[in-house]
CSV table of C-alpha atoms in Angstrom, one decimal:
chain,number,residue,atom,x,y,z
U,1,UNK,CA,0.7,-11.2,-10.2
U,2,UNK,CA,0.2,-8.5,-12.1
U,3,UNK,CA,2.4,-6.7,-12.9
U,4,UNK,CA,1.6,-2.6,-13.3
U,5,UNK,CA,4.6,-0.1,-15.0
U,6,UNK,CA,4.2,2.6,-13.5
U,7,UNK,CA,5.8,5.5,-15.9
U,8,UNK,CA,7.2,8.3,-16.0
U,9,UNK,CA,9.7,7.2,-12.8
U,10,UNK,CA,10.5,10.6,-12.1
U,11,UNK,CA,9.8,13.6,-13.2
U,12,UNK,CA,10.8,17.9,-12.4
U,13,UNK,CA,7.6,20.6,-12.6
U,14,UNK,CA,6.9,24.0,-11.3
U,15,UNK,CA,3.9,25.6,-9.5
U,16,UNK,CA,1.2,25.9,-11.1
U,17,UNK,CA,2.1,22.8,-14.3
U,18,UNK,CA,0.0,20.1,-15.2
U,19,UNK,CA,1.8,16.6,-14.0
U,20,UNK,CA,0.6,13.1,-15.4
U,21,UNK,CA,1.1,9.6,-14.4
U,22,UNK,CA,0.6,6.3,-15.7
U,23,UNK,CA,0.1,4.0,-15.2
U,24,UNK,CA,0.0,0.1,-17.3
U,25,UNK,CA,-1.4,-3.4,-16.1
U,26,UNK,CA,-0.3,-6.6,-17.2
U,27,UNK,CA,-3.7,-7.6,-18.4
U,28,UNK,CA,-7.4,-6.4,-17.8
U,29,UNK,CA,-8.3,-4.6,-13.1
U,30,UNK,CA,-12.0,-3.3,-14.7
U,31,UNK,CA,-10.8,0.5,-12.4
U,32,UNK,CA,-9.7,-1.9,-9.3
U,33,UNK,CA,-6.8,0.6,-9.3
U,34,UNK,CA,-5.7,2.8,-6.7
U,35,UNK,CA,-3.3,5.9,-6.1
U,36,UNK,CA,-1.9,6.9,-3.4
U,37,UNK,CA,0.8,9.4,-2.8
U,38,UNK,CA,3.8,9.6,-0.7
U,39,UNK,CA,5.5,12.2,1.5
U,40,UNK,CA,9.7,11.3,3.3
U,41,UNK,CA,9.2,9.9,6.2
U,42,UNK,CA,5.3,9.4,5.8
U,43,UNK,CA,3.0,6.8,5.2
U,44,UNK,CA,1.1,6.6,2.0
U,45,UNK,CA,-1.8,8.0,1.7
U,46,UNK,CA,-4.4,7.3,-0.8
U,47,UNK,CA,-5.8,9.7,-2.9
U,48,UNK,CA,-8.1,8.1,-6.2
U,49,UNK,CA,-9.3,4.1,-5.6
U,50,UNK,CA,-12.0,2.8,-8.0
U,51,UNK,CA,-9.6,4.4,-11.1
U,52,UNK,CA,-11.5,8.2,-10.3
U,53,UNK,CA,-12.7,8.7,-7.2
U,54,UNK,CA,-11.4,11.3,-5.2
U,55,UNK,CA,-10.6,10.6,-1.7
U,56,UNK,CA,-12.7,12.4,1.5
U,57,UNK,CA,-9.9,15.7,1.5
U,58,UNK,CA,-7.7,16.0,-1.5
U,59,UNK,CA,-8.2,18.7,-3.5
U,60,UNK,CA,-10.4,18.7,-6.6
U,61,UNK,CA,-7.6,19.1,-8.7
U,62,UNK,CA,-6.1,15.0,-8.5
U,63,UNK,CA,-7.3,13.3,-10.5
U,64,UNK,CA,-7.6,9.3,-12.4
U,65,UNK,CA,-8.0,8.3,-15.4
U,66,UNK,CA,-8.7,4.6,-17.6
U,67,UNK,CA,-10.1,0.9,-16.8
U,68,UNK,CA,-9.0,-2.2,-17.8
U,69,UNK,CA,-5.1,-1.8,-18.5
U,70,UNK,CA,-4.1,1.7,-18.7
U,71,UNK,CA,-4.7,4.1,-16.0
U,72,UNK,CA,-3.7,8.4,-15.3
U,73,UNK,CA,-2.8,10.1,-12.6
U,74,UNK,CA,-3.1,13.9,-13.3
U,75,UNK,CA,-3.2,17.3,-11.4
U,76,UNK,CA,-4.4,19.9,-12.4
U,77,UNK,CA,-1.9,23.3,-11.3
U,78,UNK,CA,1.1,21.3,-9.1
U,79,UNK,CA,1.0,23.0,-5.8
U,80,UNK,CA,4.4,23.5,-3.0
U,81,UNK,CA,3.0,20.1,-0.9
U,82,UNK,CA,2.5,18.0,-4.0
U,83,UNK,CA,6.0,17.7,-4.2
U,84,UNK,CA,5.9,13.7,-3.2
U,85,UNK,CA,6.3,10.3,-4.7
U,86,UNK,CA,2.7,9.1,-5.9
U,87,UNK,CA,2.1,5.4,-6.3
U,88,UNK,CA,-0.3,3.3,-7.7
U,89,UNK,CA,-1.7,-0.2,-7.0
U,90,UNK,CA,-4.3,-2.5,-7.6
U,91,UNK,CA,-6.4,-4.2,-6.2
U,92,UNK,CA,-8.3,-6.6,-8.3
U,93,UNK,CA,-7.1,-9.6,-7.4
U,94,UNK,CA,-4.5,-11.2,-5.1
U,95,UNK,CA,-1.5,-10.3,-5.1
U,96,UNK,CA,-2.2,-6.2,-4.8
U,97,UNK,CA,0.4,-5.0,-6.5
U,98,UNK,CA,2.1,-1.9,-6.7
U,99,UNK,CA,4.0,0.3,-9.1
U,100,UNK,CA,7.1,1.3,-9.1
U,101,UNK,CA,6.7,5.4,-8.4
U,102,UNK,CA,7.1,8.4,-9.5
U,103,UNK,CA,8.5,10.7,-8.1
U,104,UNK,CA,8.1,14.3,-8.2
U,105,UNK,CA,9.9,16.9,-8.0
U,106,UNK,CA,11.0,20.9,-7.8
U,107,UNK,CA,12.1,22.2,-11.6
J,1,UNK,CA,-11.3,7.6,15.0
J,2,UNK,CA,-9.0,4.6,13.7
J,3,UNK,CA,-5.8,3.8,14.0
J,4,UNK,CA,-3.5,1.2,13.7
J,5,UNK,CA,0.3,0.5,15.6
J,6,UNK,CA,2.8,-1.6,14.5
J,7,UNK,CA,5.1,-2.9,17.0
J,8,UNK,CA,8.1,-6.0,16.8
J,9,UNK,CA,10.1,-4.6,14.3
J,10,UNK,CA,14.4,-4.5,14.7
J,11,UNK,CA,17.6,-6.0,14.1
J,12,UNK,CA,18.0,-10.2,13.4
J,13,UNK,CA,20.2,-11.5,11.8
J,14,UNK,CA,19.6,-14.2,8.5
J,15,UNK,CA,17.8,-17.3,9.0
J,16,UNK,CA,15.4,-15.5,11.9
J,17,UNK,CA,12.4,-14.6,12.7
J,18,UNK,CA,10.5,-12.0,14.0
J,19,UNK,CA,7.0,-11.7,15.3
J,20,UNK,CA,5.2,-8.2,14.6
J,21,UNK,CA,2.2,-7.0,15.5
J,22,UNK,CA,-0.1,-4.4,14.9
J,23,UNK,CA,-3.0,-3.2,17.2
J,24,UNK,CA,-6.4,-1.0,16.0
J,25,UNK,CA,-8.2,1.0,17.9
J,26,UNK,CA,-11.8,3.0,15.6
J,27,UNK,CA,-12.6,-0.3,14.2
J,28,UNK,CA,-12.4,-4.1,14.2
J,29,UNK,CA,-10.7,-6.3,13.2
J,30,UNK,CA,-12.8,-9.6,12.8
J,31,UNK,CA,-14.6,-7.6,9.9
J,32,UNK,CA,-12.7,-5.3,8.1
J,33,UNK,CA,-9.4,-7.0,5.5
J,34,UNK,CA,-6.3,-6.1,7.0
J,35,UNK,CA,-3.2,-5.8,5.0
J,36,UNK,CA,1.1,-5.7,5.8
J,37,UNK,CA,2.8,-3.6,3.3
J,38,UNK,CA,6.5,-3.4,3.6
J,39,UNK,CA,8.8,-0.2,2.3
J,40,UNK,CA,12.8,-1.2,2.1
J,41,UNK,CA,15.0,1.6,2.5
J,42,UNK,CA,15.2,3.7,-0.3
J,43,UNK,CA,12.8,2.1,-2.7
J,44,UNK,CA,9.2,1.1,-3.3
J,45,UNK,CA,5.9,-0.3,-1.7
J,46,UNK,CA,5.1,-4.3,-1.9
J,47,UNK,CA,2.0,-5.2,-0.4
J,48,UNK,CA,3.0,-8.6,1.0
J,49,UNK,CA,-0.1,-10.1,3.2
J,50,UNK,CA,-4.1,-9.6,3.9
J,51,UNK,CA,-6.0,-11.8,6.4
J,52,UNK,CA,-9.7,-11.3,6.4
J,53,UNK,CA,-13.4,-13.5,7.4
J,54,UNK,CA,-12.7,-16.5,8.3
J,55,UNK,CA,-8.9,-15.9,8.4
J,56,UNK,CA,-8.0,-15.9,5.3
J,57,UNK,CA,-5.4,-15.0,4.4
J,58,UNK,CA,-3.5,-14.3,1.2
J,59,UNK,CA,0.3,-13.3,-0.2
J,60,UNK,CA,2.7,-12.2,-2.1
J,61,UNK,CA,5.0,-14.5,-4.2
J,62,UNK,CA,8.5,-13.0,-2.3
J,63,UNK,CA,6.3,-14.3,1.6
J,64,UNK,CA,4.4,-16.5,0.6
J,65,UNK,CA,5.5,-20.2,2.6
J,66,UNK,CA,7.3,-18.6,5.0
J,67,UNK,CA,5.4,-15.1,6.3
J,68,UNK,CA,2.1,-16.2,8.1
J,69,UNK,CA,-0.9,-13.3,9.5
J,70,UNK,CA,-3.0,-13.8,12.0
J,71,UNK,CA,-5.3,-12.4,14.2
J,72,UNK,CA,-6.8,-11.6,18.0
J,73,UNK,CA,-9.7,-10.7,17.5
J,74,UNK,CA,-10.2,-10.7,21.8
J,75,UNK,CA,-7.0,-7.4,21.6
J,76,UNK,CA,-8.1,-6.7,17.6
J,77,UNK,CA,-4.8,-7.2,17.2
J,78,UNK,CA,-3.3,-8.7,13.3
J,79,UNK,CA,1.0,-10.0,13.4
J,80,UNK,CA,2.9,-11.2,11.3
J,81,UNK,CA,5.3,-13.8,12.0
J,82,UNK,CA,8.2,-14.3,9.9
J,83,UNK,CA,10.2,-16.9,9.6
J,84,UNK,CA,13.3,-18.0,7.5
J,85,UNK,CA,14.2,-14.1,7.0
J,86,UNK,CA,16.6,-12.8,4.4
J,87,UNK,CA,18.2,-9.7,3.8
J,88,UNK,CA,15.4,-8.5,1.4
J,89,UNK,CA,13.2,-8.3,4.3
J,90,UNK,CA,14.7,-5.6,5.4
J,91,UNK,CA,11.9,-3.0,4.7
J,92,UNK,CA,9.6,-0.5,7.2
J,93,UNK,CA,6.4,-3.2,7.3
J,94,UNK,CA,3.1,-0.8,8.2
J,95,UNK,CA,0.4,-1.8,8.7
J,96,UNK,CA,-3.0,-0.9,6.7
J,97,UNK,CA,-6.9,-1.5,6.6
J,98,UNK,CA,-8.1,-2.6,3.5
J,99,UNK,CA,-11.8,-0.5,2.8
J,100,UNK,CA,-13.8,-3.8,1.6
J,101,UNK,CA,-17.5,-4.8,0.9
J,102,UNK,CA,-18.1,-7.0,-1.3
J,103,UNK,CA,-16.3,-7.6,-4.0
J,104,UNK,CA,-15.3,-4.4,-4.2
J,105,UNK,CA,-13.2,-1.4,-2.4
J,106,UNK,CA,-12.8,1.9,-1.3
J,107,UNK,CA,-8.5,1.1,-2.0
J,108,UNK,CA,-6.2,0.7,1.8
J,109,UNK,CA,-7.5,3.9,3.5
J,110,UNK,CA,-5.8,3.6,6.8
J,111,UNK,CA,-2.0,3.5,7.8
J,112,UNK,CA,-0.2,2.7,10.4
J,113,UNK,CA,3.4,4.2,10.8
J,114,UNK,CA,4.9,1.3,10.7
J,115,UNK,CA,7.7,-0.8,12.7
J,116,UNK,CA,11.3,-1.2,11.0
J,117,UNK,CA,13.2,-5.0,9.9
J,118,UNK,CA,16.1,-5.5,9.2
J,119,UNK,CA,17.8,-8.7,8.6
J,120,UNK,CA,21.1,-8.5,8.9
J,121,UNK,CA,24.7,-10.5,10.9
C-alpha cells in the first residue's frame, strides 16, 4: 500500500498567519491527492481534490499544490474557523491511504 | 439532498461479529463508489473498504479477510460485515461516497455522521 507521510503532526498559529502542511507519498500518485478538514465530533470535510481543485464552497484562502510524491496545503490568512485537524488522502490506487493528520491550534 | 446514515454499531466481544448499515438517499448505490472509513478514538482516519459497479470491492490490509462490503440496490443501502473483531477495530465508522468518474475522482465528498463500534470484553 502507498504510505502517506504528513507533516508536521501539529502546529500552533495565530489568526492571519500563513500555514503550510505537507504530504509525501511513498510512490508517485500523479495528482490524485485530496485534503480534508475535520473538527471535533464532526465528519471530515473535503477541501481540495486532484491536488489543487477547490471543492465548491471552500474559501479561496485554501490552496493546494504538488504532483508525483510531494504535495502541499496552504492556508493564506488563518481564520478562527480554520483551527482543526487536516488530513491528506491519496486516491490514486486502492487501498486508499490517509496521512497521519496535522492539528492546527491557536498559538 | 444527499444523505448517508450509518447504523448497527455497538459493543461486541473480541472474536465477535457485527454488521454495519449505511442507508443512502439522494444518490443511488448502484452507480456510486461507496466507502467505509474509520477513526479510532483520538486517532486519525483510516480507509477501510469500497464497493462499486459489478460489486467490485477493495479492502485495507488490516481488515482483508475479516470484513466484507456488500450492497442492496433495492434498499439503496450499503453494508459492512465485520467478523473476527479485535480491540484495534474499535472506532467510529463512517460511510462515505467517493465521487468517481472513469479513471478519475472528485474526492470523497459526502460523509455520514458515523456509527461507533467498540470491541471489548
